[in-house]
Coordinates of C-alpha atoms in Angstrom, one line a residue:
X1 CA -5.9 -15.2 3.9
X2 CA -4.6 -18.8 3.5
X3 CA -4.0 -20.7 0.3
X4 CA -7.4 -21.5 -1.5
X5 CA -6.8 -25.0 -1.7
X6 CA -7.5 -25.1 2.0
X7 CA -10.8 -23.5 1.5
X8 CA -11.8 -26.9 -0.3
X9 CA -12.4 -29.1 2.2
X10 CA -15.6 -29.5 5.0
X11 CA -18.7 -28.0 4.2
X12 CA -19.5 -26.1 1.1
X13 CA -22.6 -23.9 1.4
X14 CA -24.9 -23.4 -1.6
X15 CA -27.1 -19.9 -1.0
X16 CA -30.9 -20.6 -2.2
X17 CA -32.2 -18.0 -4.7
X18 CA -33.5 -15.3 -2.4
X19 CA -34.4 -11.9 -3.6
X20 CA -33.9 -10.0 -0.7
X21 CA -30.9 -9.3 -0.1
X22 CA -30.6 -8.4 3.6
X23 CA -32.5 -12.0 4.4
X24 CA -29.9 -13.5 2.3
X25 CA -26.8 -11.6 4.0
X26 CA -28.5 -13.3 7.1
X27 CA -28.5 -16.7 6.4
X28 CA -25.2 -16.6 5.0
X29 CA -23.5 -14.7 8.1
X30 CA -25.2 -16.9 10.2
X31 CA -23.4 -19.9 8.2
X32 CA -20.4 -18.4 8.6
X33 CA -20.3 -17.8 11.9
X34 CA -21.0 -21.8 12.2
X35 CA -17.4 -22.3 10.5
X36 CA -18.5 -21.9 6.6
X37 CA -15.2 -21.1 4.8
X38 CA -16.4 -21.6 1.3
X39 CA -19.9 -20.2 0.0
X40 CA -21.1 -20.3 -3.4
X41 CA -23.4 -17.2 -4.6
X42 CA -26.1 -18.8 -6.6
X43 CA -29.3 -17.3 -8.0
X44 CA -30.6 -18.3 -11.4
X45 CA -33.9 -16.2 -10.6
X46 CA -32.2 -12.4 -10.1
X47 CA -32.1 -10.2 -12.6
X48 CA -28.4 -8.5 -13.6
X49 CA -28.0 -6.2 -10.9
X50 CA -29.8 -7.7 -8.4
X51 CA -27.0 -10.5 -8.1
X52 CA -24.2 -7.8 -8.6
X53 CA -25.7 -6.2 -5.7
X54 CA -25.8 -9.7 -3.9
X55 CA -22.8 -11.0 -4.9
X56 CA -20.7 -7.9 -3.8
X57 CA -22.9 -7.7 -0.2
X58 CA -21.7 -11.8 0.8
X59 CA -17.9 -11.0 -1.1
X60 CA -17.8 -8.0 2.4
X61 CA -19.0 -11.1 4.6
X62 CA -17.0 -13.7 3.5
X63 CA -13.7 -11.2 3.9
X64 CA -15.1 -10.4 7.7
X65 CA -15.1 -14.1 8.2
X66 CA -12.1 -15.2 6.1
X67 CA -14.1 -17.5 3.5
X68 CA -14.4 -17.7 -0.2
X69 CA -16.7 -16.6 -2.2
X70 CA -17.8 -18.8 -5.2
X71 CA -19.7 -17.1 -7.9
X72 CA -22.5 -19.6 -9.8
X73 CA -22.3 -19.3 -13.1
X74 CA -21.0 -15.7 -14.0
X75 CA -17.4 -15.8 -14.5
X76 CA -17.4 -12.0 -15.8
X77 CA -19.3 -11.4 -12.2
X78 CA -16.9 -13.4 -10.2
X79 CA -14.5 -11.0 -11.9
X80 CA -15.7 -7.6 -11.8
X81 CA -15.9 -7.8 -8.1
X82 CA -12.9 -10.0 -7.0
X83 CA -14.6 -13.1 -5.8
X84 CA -12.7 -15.9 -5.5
X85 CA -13.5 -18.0 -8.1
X86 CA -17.0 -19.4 -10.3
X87 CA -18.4 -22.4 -10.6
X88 CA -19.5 -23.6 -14.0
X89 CA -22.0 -26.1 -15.1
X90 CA -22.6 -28.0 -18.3
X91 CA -24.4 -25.5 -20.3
X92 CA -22.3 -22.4 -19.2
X93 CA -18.8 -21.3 -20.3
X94 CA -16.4 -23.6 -21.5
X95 CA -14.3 -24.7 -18.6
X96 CA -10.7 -23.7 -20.3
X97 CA -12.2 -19.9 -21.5
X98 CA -13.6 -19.8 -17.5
X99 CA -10.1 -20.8 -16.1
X100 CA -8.2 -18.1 -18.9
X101 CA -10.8 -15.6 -17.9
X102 CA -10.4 -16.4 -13.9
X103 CA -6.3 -16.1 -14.2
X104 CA -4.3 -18.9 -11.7
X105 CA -5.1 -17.1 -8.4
X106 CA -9.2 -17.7 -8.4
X107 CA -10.6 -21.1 -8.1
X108 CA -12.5 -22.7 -10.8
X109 CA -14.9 -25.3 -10.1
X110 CA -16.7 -27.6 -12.8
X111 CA -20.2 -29.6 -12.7
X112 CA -19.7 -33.1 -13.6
X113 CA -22.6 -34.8 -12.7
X114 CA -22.1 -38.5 -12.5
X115 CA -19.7 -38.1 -15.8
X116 CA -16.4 -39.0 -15.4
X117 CA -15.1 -38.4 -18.8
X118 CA -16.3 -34.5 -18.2
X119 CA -14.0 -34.9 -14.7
X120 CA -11.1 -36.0 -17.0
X121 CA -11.6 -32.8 -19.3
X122 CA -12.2 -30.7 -16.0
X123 CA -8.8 -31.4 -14.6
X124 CA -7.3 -31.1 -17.8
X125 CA -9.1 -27.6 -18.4
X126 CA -7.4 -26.8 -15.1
X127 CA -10.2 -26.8 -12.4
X128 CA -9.5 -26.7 -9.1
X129 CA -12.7 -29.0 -8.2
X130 CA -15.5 -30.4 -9.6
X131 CA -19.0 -31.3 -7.9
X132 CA -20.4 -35.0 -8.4
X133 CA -23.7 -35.5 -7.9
X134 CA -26.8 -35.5 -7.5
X135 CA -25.5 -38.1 -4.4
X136 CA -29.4 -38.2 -3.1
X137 CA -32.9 -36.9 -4.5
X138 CA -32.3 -33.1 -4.0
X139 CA -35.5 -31.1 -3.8
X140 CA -33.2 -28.6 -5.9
X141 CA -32.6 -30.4 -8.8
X142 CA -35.4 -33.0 -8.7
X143 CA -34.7 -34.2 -12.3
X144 CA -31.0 -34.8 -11.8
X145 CA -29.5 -38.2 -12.5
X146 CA -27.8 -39.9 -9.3
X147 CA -24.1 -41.0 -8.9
X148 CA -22.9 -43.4 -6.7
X149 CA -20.4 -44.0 -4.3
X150 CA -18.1 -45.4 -6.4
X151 CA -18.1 -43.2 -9.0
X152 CA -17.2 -40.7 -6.5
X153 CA -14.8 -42.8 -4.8
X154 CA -13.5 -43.5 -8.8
X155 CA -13.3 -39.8 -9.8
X156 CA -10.8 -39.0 -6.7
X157 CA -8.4 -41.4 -6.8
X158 CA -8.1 -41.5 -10.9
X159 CA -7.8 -38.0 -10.9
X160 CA -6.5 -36.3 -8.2
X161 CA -8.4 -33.5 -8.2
X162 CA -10.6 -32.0 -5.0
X163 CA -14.3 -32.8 -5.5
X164 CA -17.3 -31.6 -3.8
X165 CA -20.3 -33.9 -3.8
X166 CA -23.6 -32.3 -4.3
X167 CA -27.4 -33.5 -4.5
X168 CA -29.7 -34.3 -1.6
X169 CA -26.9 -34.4 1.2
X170 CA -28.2 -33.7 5.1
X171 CA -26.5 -33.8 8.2
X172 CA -27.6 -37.4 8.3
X173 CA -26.5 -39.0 5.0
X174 CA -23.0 -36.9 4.6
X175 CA -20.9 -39.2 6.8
X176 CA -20.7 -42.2 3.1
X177 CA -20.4 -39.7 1.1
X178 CA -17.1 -38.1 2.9
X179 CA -15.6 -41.8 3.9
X180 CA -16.3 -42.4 -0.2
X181 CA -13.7 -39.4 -0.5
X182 CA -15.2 -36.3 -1.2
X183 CA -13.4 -33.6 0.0
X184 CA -16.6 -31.0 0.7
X185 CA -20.2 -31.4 0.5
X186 CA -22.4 -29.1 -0.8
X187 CA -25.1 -28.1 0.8
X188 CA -28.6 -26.1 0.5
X189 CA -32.1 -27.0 2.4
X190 CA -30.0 -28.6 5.1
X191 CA -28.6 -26.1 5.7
X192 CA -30.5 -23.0 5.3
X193 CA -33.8 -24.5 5.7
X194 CA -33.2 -25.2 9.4
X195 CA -34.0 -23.2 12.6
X196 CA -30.1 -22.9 13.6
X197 CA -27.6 -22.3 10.6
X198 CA -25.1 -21.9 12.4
X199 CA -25.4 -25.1 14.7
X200 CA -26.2 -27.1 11.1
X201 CA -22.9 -26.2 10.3
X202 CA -21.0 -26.7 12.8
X203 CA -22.4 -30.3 12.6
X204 CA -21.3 -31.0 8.9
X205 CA -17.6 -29.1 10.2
X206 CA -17.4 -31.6 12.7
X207 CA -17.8 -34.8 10.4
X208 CA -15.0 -33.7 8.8
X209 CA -13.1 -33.1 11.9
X210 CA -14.3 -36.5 13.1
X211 CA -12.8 -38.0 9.4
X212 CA -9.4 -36.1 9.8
X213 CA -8.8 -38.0 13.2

């Protein structure tokens, strides 16, 4: 497998909470098999060893497809069964105990929100990314605060550091967000809500692709 850092570009998926797991396994595959190389396990609902179970069953898909697996939350998860990497939010473990936990060769990625003083301590924590957002209303997170453009635009170029902007973002409204700088965009409903998964992706691959020419 390559070097992570070239997992964090295009489109990052974000699984919905989903108790059963071979449904899950489904949508997911079916996102990888539209070009997904990044997928972040997150399920705030599951009990223990219901996400274990989860979070080991997408780790075997992501290998057959040669993605990452992201963990939500759970550093000591992400660990135990040799994800990738975790994502952290605001209220979870501090970012510098996730990155000494993690070791150099798993990715750590940090919520910000629309907080660029949290990106600052982020980088300096030694993330690897950090999500902005919410970029739109998100059905999600219907109580998140938005960020613009420019803060998005402000938080790559002041700190050189891969972000991945998250919150409301469709097939439709991605192509600002990207030309604002964001490296990925994260993505739930529009992507597994839809009748074709993998076509959805392909579509938010190919804005990227579009971008990079």
């Amino acid at each position: 497998m390559t070097d992570f850092r070239e997992a964090l570009a295009g489109l990052y998926a974000i699984t919905p909470d989903d108790h059963l797991t071979p449904r899950l396994s489904a949508l997911v595959e079916a996102a990888l098999a539209g070009g997904v190389r990044l997928v972040q396990y997150r399920n705030k609902r599951a009990p223990v060893e219901l996400r274990r179970v989860q979070a080991t069953e997408l780790l075997r898909l992501c290998r057959l497809h040669e993605a990452r697996l992201i963990v939500n939350d759970d550093v000591w998860l992400a660990v135990e069964i040799g994800a990738d990497g975790a994502h952290v939010g605001r209220d979870d473990l501090d970012p510098r105990t996730a990155r000494a936990a993690l070791g150099a060769r798993r990715i750590l990625g940090v919520s910000c929100h629309a907080d660029l003083d949290r990106v600052e301590a982020a980088a300096c924590a030694g993330a690897d990314y950090v999500g902005i957002g919410s970029m739109f209303p998100s059905t999600t997170k219907p109580a998140a605060s938005l960020a613009s453009l420019q803060l998005l635009d402000e938080a790559r170029r002041r700190f050189d550091i891969p972000v991945a902007a998250i919150g409301g973002i469709t097939v439709r409204n991605a192509p600002p967000v990207i030309a604002a700088g964001a490296d990925m965009v994260a993505v739930v409903s529009d992507l597994f809500n839809v009748m074709d998964i993998g076509r959805r992706a392909t579509e938010f691959q190919n804005l990227f692709d579009r971008k990079r020419k």
